[in-house]
Tab-separated table of C-alpha atoms in Angstrom:
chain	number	residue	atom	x	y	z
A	13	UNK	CA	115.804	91.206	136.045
A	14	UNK	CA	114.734	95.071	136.314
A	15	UNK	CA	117.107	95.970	133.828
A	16	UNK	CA	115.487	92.970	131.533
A	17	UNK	CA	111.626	94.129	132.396
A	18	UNK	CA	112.261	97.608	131.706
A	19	UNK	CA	114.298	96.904	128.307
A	20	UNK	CA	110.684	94.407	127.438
A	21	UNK	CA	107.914	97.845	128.266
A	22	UNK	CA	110.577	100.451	126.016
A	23	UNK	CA	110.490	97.932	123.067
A	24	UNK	CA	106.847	97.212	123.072
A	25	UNK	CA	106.044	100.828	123.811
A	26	UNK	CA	108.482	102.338	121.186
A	27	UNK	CA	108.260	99.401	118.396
A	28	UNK	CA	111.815	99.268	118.478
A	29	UNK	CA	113.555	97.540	115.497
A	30	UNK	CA	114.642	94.225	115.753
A	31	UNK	CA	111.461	93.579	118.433
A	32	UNK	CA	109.646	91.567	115.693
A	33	UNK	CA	110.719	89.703	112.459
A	34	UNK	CA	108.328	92.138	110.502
A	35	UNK	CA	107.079	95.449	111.040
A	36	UNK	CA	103.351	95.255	112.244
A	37	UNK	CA	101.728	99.244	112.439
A	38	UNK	CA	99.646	100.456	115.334
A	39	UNK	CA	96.272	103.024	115.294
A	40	UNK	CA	97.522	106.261	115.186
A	41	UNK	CA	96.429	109.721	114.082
A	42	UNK	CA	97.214	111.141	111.294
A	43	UNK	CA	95.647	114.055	110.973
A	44	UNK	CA	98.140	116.124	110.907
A	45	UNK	CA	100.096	114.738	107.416
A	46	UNK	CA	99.410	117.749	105.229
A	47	UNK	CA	101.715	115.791	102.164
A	48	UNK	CA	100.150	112.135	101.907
A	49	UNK	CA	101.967	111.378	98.435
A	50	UNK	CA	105.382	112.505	99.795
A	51	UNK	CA	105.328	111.219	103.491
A	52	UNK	CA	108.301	109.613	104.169
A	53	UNK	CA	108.200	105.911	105.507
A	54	UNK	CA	109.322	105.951	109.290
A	55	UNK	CA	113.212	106.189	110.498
A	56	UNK	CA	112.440	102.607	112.121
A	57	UNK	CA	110.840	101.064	108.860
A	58	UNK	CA	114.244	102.612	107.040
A	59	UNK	CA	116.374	100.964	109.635
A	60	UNK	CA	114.574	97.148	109.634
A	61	UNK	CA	115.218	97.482	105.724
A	62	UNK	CA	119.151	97.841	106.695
A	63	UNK	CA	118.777	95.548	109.215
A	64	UNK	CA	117.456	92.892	106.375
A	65	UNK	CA	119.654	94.461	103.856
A	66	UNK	CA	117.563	96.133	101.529
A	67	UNK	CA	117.673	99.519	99.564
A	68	UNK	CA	114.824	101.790	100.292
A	69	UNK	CA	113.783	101.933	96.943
A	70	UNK	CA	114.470	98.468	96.355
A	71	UNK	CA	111.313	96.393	94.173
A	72	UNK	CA	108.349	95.143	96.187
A	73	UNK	CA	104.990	92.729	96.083
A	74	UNK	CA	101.896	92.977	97.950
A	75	UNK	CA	100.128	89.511	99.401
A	76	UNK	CA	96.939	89.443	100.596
A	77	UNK	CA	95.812	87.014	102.398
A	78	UNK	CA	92.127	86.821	102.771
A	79	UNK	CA	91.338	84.674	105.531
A	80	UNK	CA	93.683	85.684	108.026
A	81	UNK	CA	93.091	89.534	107.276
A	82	UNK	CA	96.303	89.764	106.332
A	83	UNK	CA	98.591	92.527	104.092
A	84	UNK	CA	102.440	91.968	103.391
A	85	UNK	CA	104.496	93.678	102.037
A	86	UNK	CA	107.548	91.553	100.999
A	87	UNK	CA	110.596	93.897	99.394
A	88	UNK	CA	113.966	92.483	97.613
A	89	UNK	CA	117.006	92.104	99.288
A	90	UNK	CA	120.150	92.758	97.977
A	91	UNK	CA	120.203	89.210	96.667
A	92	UNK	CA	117.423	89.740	94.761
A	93	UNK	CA	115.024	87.789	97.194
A	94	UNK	CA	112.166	89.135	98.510
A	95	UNK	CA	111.097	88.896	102.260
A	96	UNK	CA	108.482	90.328	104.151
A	97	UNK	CA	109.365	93.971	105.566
A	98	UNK	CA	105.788	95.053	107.084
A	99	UNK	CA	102.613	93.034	108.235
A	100	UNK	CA	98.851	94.723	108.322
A	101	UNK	CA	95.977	93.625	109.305
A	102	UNK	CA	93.336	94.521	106.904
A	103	UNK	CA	90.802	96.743	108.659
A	104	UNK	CA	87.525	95.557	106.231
A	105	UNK	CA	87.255	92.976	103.707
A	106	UNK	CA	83.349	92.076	102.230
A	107	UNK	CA	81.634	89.183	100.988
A	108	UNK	CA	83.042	85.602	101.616
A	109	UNK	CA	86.797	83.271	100.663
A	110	UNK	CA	86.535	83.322	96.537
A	111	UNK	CA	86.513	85.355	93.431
A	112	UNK	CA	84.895	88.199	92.359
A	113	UNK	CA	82.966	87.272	90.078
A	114	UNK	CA	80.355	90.170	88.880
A	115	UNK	CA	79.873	94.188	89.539
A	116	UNK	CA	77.786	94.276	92.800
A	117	UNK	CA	78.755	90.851	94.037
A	118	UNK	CA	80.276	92.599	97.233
A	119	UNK	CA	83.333	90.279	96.990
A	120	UNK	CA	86.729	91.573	96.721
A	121	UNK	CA	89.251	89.962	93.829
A	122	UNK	CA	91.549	86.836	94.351
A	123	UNK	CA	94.373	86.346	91.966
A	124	UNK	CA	97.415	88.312	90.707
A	125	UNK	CA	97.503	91.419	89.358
A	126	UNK	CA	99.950	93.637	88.215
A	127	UNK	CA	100.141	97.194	89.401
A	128	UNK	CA	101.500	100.439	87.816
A	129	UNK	CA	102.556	103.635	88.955
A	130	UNK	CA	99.056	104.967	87.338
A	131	UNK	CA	96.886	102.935	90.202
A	132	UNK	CA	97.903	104.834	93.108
A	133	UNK	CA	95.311	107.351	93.875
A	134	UNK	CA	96.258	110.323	95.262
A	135	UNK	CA	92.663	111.841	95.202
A	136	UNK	CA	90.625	109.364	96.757
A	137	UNK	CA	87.617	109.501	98.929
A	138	UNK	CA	89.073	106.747	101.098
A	139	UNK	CA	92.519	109.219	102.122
A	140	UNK	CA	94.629	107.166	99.504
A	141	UNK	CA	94.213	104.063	97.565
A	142	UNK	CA	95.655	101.392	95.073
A	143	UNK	CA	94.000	100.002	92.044
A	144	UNK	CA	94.109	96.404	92.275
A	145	UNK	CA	94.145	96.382	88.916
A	146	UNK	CA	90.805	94.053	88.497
A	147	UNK	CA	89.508	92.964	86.066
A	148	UNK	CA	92.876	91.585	84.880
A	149	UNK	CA	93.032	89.432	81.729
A	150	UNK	CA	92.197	86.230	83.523
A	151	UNK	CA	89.234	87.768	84.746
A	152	UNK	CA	88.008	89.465	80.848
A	153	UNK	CA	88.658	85.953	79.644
A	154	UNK	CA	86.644	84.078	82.248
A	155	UNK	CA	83.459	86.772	81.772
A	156	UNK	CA	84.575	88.252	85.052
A	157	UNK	CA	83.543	92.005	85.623
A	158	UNK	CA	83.613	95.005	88.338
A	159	UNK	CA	85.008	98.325	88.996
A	160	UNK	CA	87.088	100.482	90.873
A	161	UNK	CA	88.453	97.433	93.548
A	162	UNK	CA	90.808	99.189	95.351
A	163	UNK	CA	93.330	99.078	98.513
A	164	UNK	CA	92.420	101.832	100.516
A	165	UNK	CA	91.801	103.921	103.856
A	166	UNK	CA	88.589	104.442	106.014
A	167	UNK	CA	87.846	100.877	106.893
A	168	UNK	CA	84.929	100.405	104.656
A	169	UNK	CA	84.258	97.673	102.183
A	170	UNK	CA	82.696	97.392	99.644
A	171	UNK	CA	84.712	94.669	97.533
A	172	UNK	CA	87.882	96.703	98.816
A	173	UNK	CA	90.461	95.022	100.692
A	174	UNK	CA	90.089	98.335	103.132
A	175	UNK	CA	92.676	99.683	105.717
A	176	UNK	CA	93.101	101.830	108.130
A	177	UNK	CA	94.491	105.548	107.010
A	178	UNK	CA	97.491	104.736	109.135
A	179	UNK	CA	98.278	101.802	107.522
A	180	UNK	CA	97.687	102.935	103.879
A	181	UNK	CA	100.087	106.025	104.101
A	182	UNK	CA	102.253	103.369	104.998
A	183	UNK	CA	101.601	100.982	101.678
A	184	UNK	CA	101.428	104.042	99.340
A	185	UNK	CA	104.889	105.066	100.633
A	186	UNK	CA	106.586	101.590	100.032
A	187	UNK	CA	104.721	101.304	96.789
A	188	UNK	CA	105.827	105.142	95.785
A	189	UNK	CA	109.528	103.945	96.699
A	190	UNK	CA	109.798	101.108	94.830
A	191	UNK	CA	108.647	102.630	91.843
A	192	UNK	CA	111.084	105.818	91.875
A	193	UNK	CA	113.758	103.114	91.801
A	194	UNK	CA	112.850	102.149	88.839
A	195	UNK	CA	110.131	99.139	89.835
A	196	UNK	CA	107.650	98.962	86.423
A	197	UNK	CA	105.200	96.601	88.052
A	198	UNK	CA	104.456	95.584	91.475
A	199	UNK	CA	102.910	92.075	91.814
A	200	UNK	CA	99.897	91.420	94.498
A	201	UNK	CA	98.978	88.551	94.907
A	202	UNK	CA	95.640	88.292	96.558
A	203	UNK	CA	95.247	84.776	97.855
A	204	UNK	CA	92.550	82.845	99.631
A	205	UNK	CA	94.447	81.364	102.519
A	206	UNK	CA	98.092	80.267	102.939
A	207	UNK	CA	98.211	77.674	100.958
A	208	UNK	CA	99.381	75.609	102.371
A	209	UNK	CA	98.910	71.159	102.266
A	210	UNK	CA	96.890	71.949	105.791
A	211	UNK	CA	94.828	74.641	104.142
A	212	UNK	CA	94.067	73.249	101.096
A	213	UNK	CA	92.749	70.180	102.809
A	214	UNK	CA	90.782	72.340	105.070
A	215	UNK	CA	89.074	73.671	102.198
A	216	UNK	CA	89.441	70.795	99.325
A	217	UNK	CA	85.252	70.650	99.379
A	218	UNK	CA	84.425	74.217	98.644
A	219	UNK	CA	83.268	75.126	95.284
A	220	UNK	CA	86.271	77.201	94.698
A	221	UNK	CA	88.902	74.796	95.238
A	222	UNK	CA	90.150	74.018	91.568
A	223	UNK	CA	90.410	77.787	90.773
A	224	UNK	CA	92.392	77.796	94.106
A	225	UNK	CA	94.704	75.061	92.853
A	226	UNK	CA	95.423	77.182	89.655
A	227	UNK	CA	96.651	79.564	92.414
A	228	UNK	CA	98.594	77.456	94.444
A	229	UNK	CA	100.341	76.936	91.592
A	230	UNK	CA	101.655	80.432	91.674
A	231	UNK	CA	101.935	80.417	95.322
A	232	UNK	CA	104.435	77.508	94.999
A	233	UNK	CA	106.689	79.629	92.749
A	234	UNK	CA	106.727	82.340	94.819
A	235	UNK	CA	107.515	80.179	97.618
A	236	UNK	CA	110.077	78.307	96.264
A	237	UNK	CA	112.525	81.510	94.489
A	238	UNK	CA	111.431	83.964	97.189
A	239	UNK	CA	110.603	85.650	93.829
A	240	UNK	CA	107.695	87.312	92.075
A	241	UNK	CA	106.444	84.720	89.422
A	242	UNK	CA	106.339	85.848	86.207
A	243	UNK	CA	102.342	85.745	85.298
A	244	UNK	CA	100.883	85.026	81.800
A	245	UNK	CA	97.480	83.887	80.717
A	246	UNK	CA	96.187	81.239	78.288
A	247	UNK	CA	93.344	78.968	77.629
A	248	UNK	CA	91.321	81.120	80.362
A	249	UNK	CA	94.282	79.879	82.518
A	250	UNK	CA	96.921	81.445	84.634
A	251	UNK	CA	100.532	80.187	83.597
A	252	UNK	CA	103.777	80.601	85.855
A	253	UNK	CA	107.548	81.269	84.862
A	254	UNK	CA	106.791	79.408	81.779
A	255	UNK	CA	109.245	80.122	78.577
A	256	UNK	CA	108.065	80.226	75.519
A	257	UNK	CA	109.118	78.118	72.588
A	258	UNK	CA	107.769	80.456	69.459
A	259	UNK	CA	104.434	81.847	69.737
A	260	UNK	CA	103.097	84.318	72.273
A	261	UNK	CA	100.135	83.915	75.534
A	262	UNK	CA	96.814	84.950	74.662
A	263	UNK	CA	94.274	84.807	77.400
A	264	UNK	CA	91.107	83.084	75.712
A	265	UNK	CA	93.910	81.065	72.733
A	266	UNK	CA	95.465	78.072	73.169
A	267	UNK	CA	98.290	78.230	75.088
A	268	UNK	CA	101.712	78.227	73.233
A	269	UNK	CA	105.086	75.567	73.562
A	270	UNK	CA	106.186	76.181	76.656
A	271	UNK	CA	108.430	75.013	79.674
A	272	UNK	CA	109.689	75.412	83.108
A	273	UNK	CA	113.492	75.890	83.337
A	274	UNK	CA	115.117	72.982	84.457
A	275	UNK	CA	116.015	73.998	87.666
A	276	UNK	CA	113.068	75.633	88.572
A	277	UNK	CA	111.032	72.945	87.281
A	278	UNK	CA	113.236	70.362	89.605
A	279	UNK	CA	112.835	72.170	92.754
A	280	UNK	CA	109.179	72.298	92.462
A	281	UNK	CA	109.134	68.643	91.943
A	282	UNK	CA	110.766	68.385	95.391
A	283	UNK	CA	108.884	70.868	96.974
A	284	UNK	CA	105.462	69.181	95.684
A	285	UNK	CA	106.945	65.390	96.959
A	286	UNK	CA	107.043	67.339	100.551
A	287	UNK	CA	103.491	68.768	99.505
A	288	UNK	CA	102.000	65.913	98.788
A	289	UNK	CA	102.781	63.645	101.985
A	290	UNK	CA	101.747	66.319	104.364
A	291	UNK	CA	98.211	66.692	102.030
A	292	UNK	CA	97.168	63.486	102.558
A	293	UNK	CA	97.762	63.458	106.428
A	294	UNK	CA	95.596	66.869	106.588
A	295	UNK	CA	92.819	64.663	104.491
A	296	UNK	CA	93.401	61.754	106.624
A	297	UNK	CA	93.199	63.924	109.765
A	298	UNK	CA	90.220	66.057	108.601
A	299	UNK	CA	88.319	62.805	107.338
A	300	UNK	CA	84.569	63.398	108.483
A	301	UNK	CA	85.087	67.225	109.101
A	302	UNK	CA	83.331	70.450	107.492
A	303	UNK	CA	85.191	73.900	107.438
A	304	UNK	CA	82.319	76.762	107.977
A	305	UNK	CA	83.270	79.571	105.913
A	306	UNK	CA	81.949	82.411	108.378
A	307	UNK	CA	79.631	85.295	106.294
A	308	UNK	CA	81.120	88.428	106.376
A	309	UNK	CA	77.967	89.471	109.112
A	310	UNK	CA	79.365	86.484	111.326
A	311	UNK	CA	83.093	88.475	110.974
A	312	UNK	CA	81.640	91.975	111.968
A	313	UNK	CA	80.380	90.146	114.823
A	314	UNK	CA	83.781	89.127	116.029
A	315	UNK	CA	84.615	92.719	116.048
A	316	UNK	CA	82.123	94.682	116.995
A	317	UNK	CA	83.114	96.278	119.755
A	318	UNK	CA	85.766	97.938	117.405
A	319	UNK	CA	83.279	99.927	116.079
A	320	UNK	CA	81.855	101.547	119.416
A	321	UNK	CA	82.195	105.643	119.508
A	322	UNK	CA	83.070	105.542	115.629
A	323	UNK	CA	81.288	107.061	112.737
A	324	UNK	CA	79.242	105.041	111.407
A	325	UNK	CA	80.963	104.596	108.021
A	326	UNK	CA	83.693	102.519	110.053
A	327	UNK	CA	83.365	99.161	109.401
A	328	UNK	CA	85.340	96.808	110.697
A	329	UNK	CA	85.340	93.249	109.605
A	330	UNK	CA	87.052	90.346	111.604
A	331	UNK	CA	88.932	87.559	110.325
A	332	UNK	CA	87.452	84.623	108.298
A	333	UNK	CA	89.997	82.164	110.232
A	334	UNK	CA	88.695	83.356	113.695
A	335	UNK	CA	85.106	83.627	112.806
A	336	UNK	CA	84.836	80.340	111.005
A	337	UNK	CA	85.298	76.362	112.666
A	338	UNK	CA	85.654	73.014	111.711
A	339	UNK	CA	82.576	70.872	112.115
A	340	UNK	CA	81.301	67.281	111.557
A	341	UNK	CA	79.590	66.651	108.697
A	342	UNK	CA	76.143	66.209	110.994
A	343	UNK	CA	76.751	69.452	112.465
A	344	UNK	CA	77.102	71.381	109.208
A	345	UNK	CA	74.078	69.569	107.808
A	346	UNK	CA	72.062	70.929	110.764
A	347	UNK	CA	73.261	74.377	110.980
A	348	UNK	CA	72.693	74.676	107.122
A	349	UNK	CA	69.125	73.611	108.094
A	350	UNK	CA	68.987	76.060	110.560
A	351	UNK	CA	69.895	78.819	108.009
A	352	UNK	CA	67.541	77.983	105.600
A	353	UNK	CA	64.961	77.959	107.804
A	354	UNK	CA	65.625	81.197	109.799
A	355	UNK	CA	65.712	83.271	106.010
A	356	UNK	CA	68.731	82.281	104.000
A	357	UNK	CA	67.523	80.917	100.319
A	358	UNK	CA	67.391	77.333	99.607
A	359	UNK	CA	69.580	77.597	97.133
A	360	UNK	CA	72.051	79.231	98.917
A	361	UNK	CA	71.467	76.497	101.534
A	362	UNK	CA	71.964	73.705	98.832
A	363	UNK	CA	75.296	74.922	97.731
A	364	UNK	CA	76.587	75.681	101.520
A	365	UNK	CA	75.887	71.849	102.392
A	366	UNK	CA	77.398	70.474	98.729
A	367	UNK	CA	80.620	71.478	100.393
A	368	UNK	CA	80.541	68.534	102.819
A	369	UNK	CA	79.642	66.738	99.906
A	370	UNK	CA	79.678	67.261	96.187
A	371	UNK	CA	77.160	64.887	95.660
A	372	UNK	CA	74.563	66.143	98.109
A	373	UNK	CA	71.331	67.842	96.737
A	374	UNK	CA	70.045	69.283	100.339
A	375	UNK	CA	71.522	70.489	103.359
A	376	UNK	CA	69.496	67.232	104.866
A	377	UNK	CA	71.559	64.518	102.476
A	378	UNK	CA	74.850	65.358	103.493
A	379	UNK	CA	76.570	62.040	103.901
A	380	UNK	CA	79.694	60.611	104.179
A	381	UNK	CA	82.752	61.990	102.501
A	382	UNK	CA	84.367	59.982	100.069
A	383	UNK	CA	87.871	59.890	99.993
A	384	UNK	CA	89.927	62.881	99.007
A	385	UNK	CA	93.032	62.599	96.885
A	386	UNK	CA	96.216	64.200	97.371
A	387	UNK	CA	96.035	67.560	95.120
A	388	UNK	CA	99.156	66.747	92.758
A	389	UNK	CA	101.077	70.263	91.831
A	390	UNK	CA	102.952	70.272	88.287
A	391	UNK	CA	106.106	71.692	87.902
A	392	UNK	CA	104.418	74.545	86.081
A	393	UNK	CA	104.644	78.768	86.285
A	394	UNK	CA	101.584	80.486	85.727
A	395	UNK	CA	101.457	84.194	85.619
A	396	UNK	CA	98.848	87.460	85.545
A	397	UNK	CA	98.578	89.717	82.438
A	398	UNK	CA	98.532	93.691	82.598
A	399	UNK	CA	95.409	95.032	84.172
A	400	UNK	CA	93.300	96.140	81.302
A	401	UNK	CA	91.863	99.341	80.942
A	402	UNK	CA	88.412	99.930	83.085
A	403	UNK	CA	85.209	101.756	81.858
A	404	UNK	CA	86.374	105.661	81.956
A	405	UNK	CA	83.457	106.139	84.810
A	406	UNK	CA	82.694	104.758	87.476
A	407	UNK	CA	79.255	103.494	88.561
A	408	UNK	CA	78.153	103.659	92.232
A	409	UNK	CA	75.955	100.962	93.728
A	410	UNK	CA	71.867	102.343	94.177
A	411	UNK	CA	72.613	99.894	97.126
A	412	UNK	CA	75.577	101.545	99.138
A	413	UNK	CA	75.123	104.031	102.194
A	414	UNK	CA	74.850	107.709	100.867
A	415	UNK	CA	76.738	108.524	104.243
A	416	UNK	CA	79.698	106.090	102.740
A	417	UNK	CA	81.910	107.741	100.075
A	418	UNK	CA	82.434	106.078	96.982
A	419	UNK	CA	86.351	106.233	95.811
A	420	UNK	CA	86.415	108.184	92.499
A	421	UNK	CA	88.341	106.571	90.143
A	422	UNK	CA	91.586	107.910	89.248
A	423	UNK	CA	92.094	109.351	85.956
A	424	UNK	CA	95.556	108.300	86.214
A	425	UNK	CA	95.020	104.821	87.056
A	426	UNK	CA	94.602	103.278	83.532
A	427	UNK	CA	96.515	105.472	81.518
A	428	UNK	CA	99.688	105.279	82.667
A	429	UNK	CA	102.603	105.752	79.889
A	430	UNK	CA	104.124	102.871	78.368
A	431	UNK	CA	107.431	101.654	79.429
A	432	UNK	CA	110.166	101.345	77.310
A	433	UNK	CA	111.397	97.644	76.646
A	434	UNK	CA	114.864	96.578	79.089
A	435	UNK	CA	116.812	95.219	76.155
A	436	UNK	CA	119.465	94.499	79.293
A	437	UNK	CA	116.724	92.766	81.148
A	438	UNK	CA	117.713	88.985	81.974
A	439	UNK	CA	115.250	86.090	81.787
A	440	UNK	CA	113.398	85.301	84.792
A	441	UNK	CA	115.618	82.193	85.154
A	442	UNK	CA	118.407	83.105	84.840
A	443	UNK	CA	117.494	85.580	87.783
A	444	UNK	CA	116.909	83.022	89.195
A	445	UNK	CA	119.465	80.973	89.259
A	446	UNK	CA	121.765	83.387	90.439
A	447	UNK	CA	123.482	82.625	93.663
């Protein structure tokens, strides 16, 4: 039993590998890294990527997952599957679940995005940092705009997904790997939730939930090949793993013939049967109920006491799936009541209680839910374009803290050179139907 005890302490104090299924970092200094572009990722990362049977600089993706606070990243076996090799918590995240939408909206981007060696940053404010590669060409199409939305250190947000300086050596290295083995693109995938049938009833009433289900499409590809989906967009729309039958994608054009492989297309059919069933218990279950999407104040709240002794530039924010709760549909009425009366607009107000209820005016006419069908998911691929070039400068908000750097945007990050065509490249299928 002593033997047993001590072997517990000298894994959690050490971090051995094999403790956990994925590698989650702890606070530590790192002052004293004179090279951040050329640290090397740690001798126990190295061995968990043996242990899972990967080569170092083996291809990677990035998820994001807003609500929990969440950063993956997920790296390719030897099988050409990806699984997840390290787990962050994301230090600061602002504004509230959904899109960005304009410059100055304080909300950081959900989507995909594709990411090139150009959008690291060696040179930023924030110790190092990743161009998410926002506005993509979903976003031109759909009249989205913003600069300079980046993954970086110093735990400040400002529509950043923002990480400790710990934890973003640690991202830059496994992104700087992948791509000296030969990695063009690295997916991220910055998602809402998990989305999963639980999830997306949780949140089947907010004003965001049909761009979320264009996402979940996506999300279901990924989830069912272990395997980046190829991204293309059309008709404003994002498209997954689709071929193409003559004709080529064109964000704000019709889209062209396409069509899912046939064996991709048949396990998504399966996977959405499953789907579908456990949807409409989560609606059955959840019939009467209100999820509170927590402001990104009510999420500082949760940590403040993270940010005692710090400069004050730290800013912590905690997670959306702690800070927020279920409610009746009463309760939400009242609270939204509450809001409005204590300063928040009516408008705001108005559109807070139309998620109990779509056909609510006020916060006071929230009634009874109608009856929620079960969100059907087509066997179809959608994918994200390129990131397309940004403004050459970069504008800082009259708004943000003088005593709060502004990252300067690389010069590198949207002119990286063109890569030469793979005429050996397979099809995405036929990747994936390799055993």
């Amino acid at each position: 039993m002593r033997l047993r005890h001590i072997a517990l302490l000298t894994c959690t104090a050490f971090m051995l590998v094999g403790c956990n299924e994925t590698l989650e970092t702890v606070e530590r200094d790192v002052s004293h890294v004179k090279n951040k572009v050329d640290y090397p990722l740690s001798p126990s990362i190295l061995a968990e990527m043996d242990k899972k049977n990967m080569d170092r600089n083996a291809p990677i993706m990035i998820r994001i997952v807003k609500e929990e606070s969440k950063l993956e990243i997920w790296k390719a076996r030897r099988d050409n599957r990806f699984e997840v090799i390290a787990s962050y918590d994301i230090c600061a995240w602002s504004g509230k679940l959904g899109p960005k939408v304009k410059e100055g909206d304080r909300q950081a981007p959900e989507g995909f995005y594709n990411l090139t060696p150009g959008h690291l940053n060696p040179n930023s404010n924030y110790y190092l940092a990743i161009n998410t590669g926002f506005p993509n060409r979903y976003d031109q199409a759909n009249g989205r705009n913003g600069t300079n939305l980046m993954i970086h250190g110093a735990c400040s947000s400002s529509g950043c997904y923002s990480m400790t300086d710990a934890q973003v050596l640690e991202i830059y290295g496994f992104a700087r790997d992948a791509f000296k083995g030969g990695q063009k693109t690295v997916q991220l995938q910055a998602l809402p939730f998990r989305m999963t049938a639980e999830n997306m009833a949780r949140h089947r009433k907010s004003e965001h939930y049909e761009f979320w289900k264009m996402l979940k499409v996506g999300y279901d590809n990924f989830e069912v090949t272990k395997r980046p989906p190829e991204v293309n967009v059309c008709e404003k729309k994002y498209v997954f793993n689709q071929q193409v039958e003559g004709g080529q994608f064109n964000a704000a054009a019709s889209c062209p013939k396409m069509s899912t492989p046939p064996a991709l297309a048949s396990a998504l059919q399966s996977y959405a049967k499953t789907y579908e069933l456990a949807y409409t218990k989560a609606t059955n279950k959840l019939d009467g109920m209100v999820w509170y999407d927590p402001s990104e104040a009510e999420r500082k709240a949760v940590v403040a006491a993270k940010r005692k002794g710090r400069e004050p530039a730290y800013a912590p924010t905690g997670s959306a799936l702690k800070a927020g709760r279920l409610m009746k549909e009463t309760e939400f009425a009242a609270l939204m009541e509450k809001k409005a009366a204590n300063g928040i607009s009516g408008q705001a107000a108005t559109a807070m209680a139309s998620a109990s209820n779509p056909g609510a005016t006020t916060a006071a006419t929230v009634g009874t839910v109608r009856p929620v069908a079960p969100a059907r998911v087509a066997p179809t691929v959608m994918v994200a374009s390129a990131p397309v070039p940004a403004p050459a400068a970069a504008s800082q908000s009259a708004a943000a803290p003088q005593s709060v750097p502004v990252p300067a945007l690389n010069p590198l990050a949207f002119s990286a050179p063109a890569q030469p065509e793979d005429t050996q490249k397979k099809p995405f299928w036929k990747f994936w139907s390799k055993q």
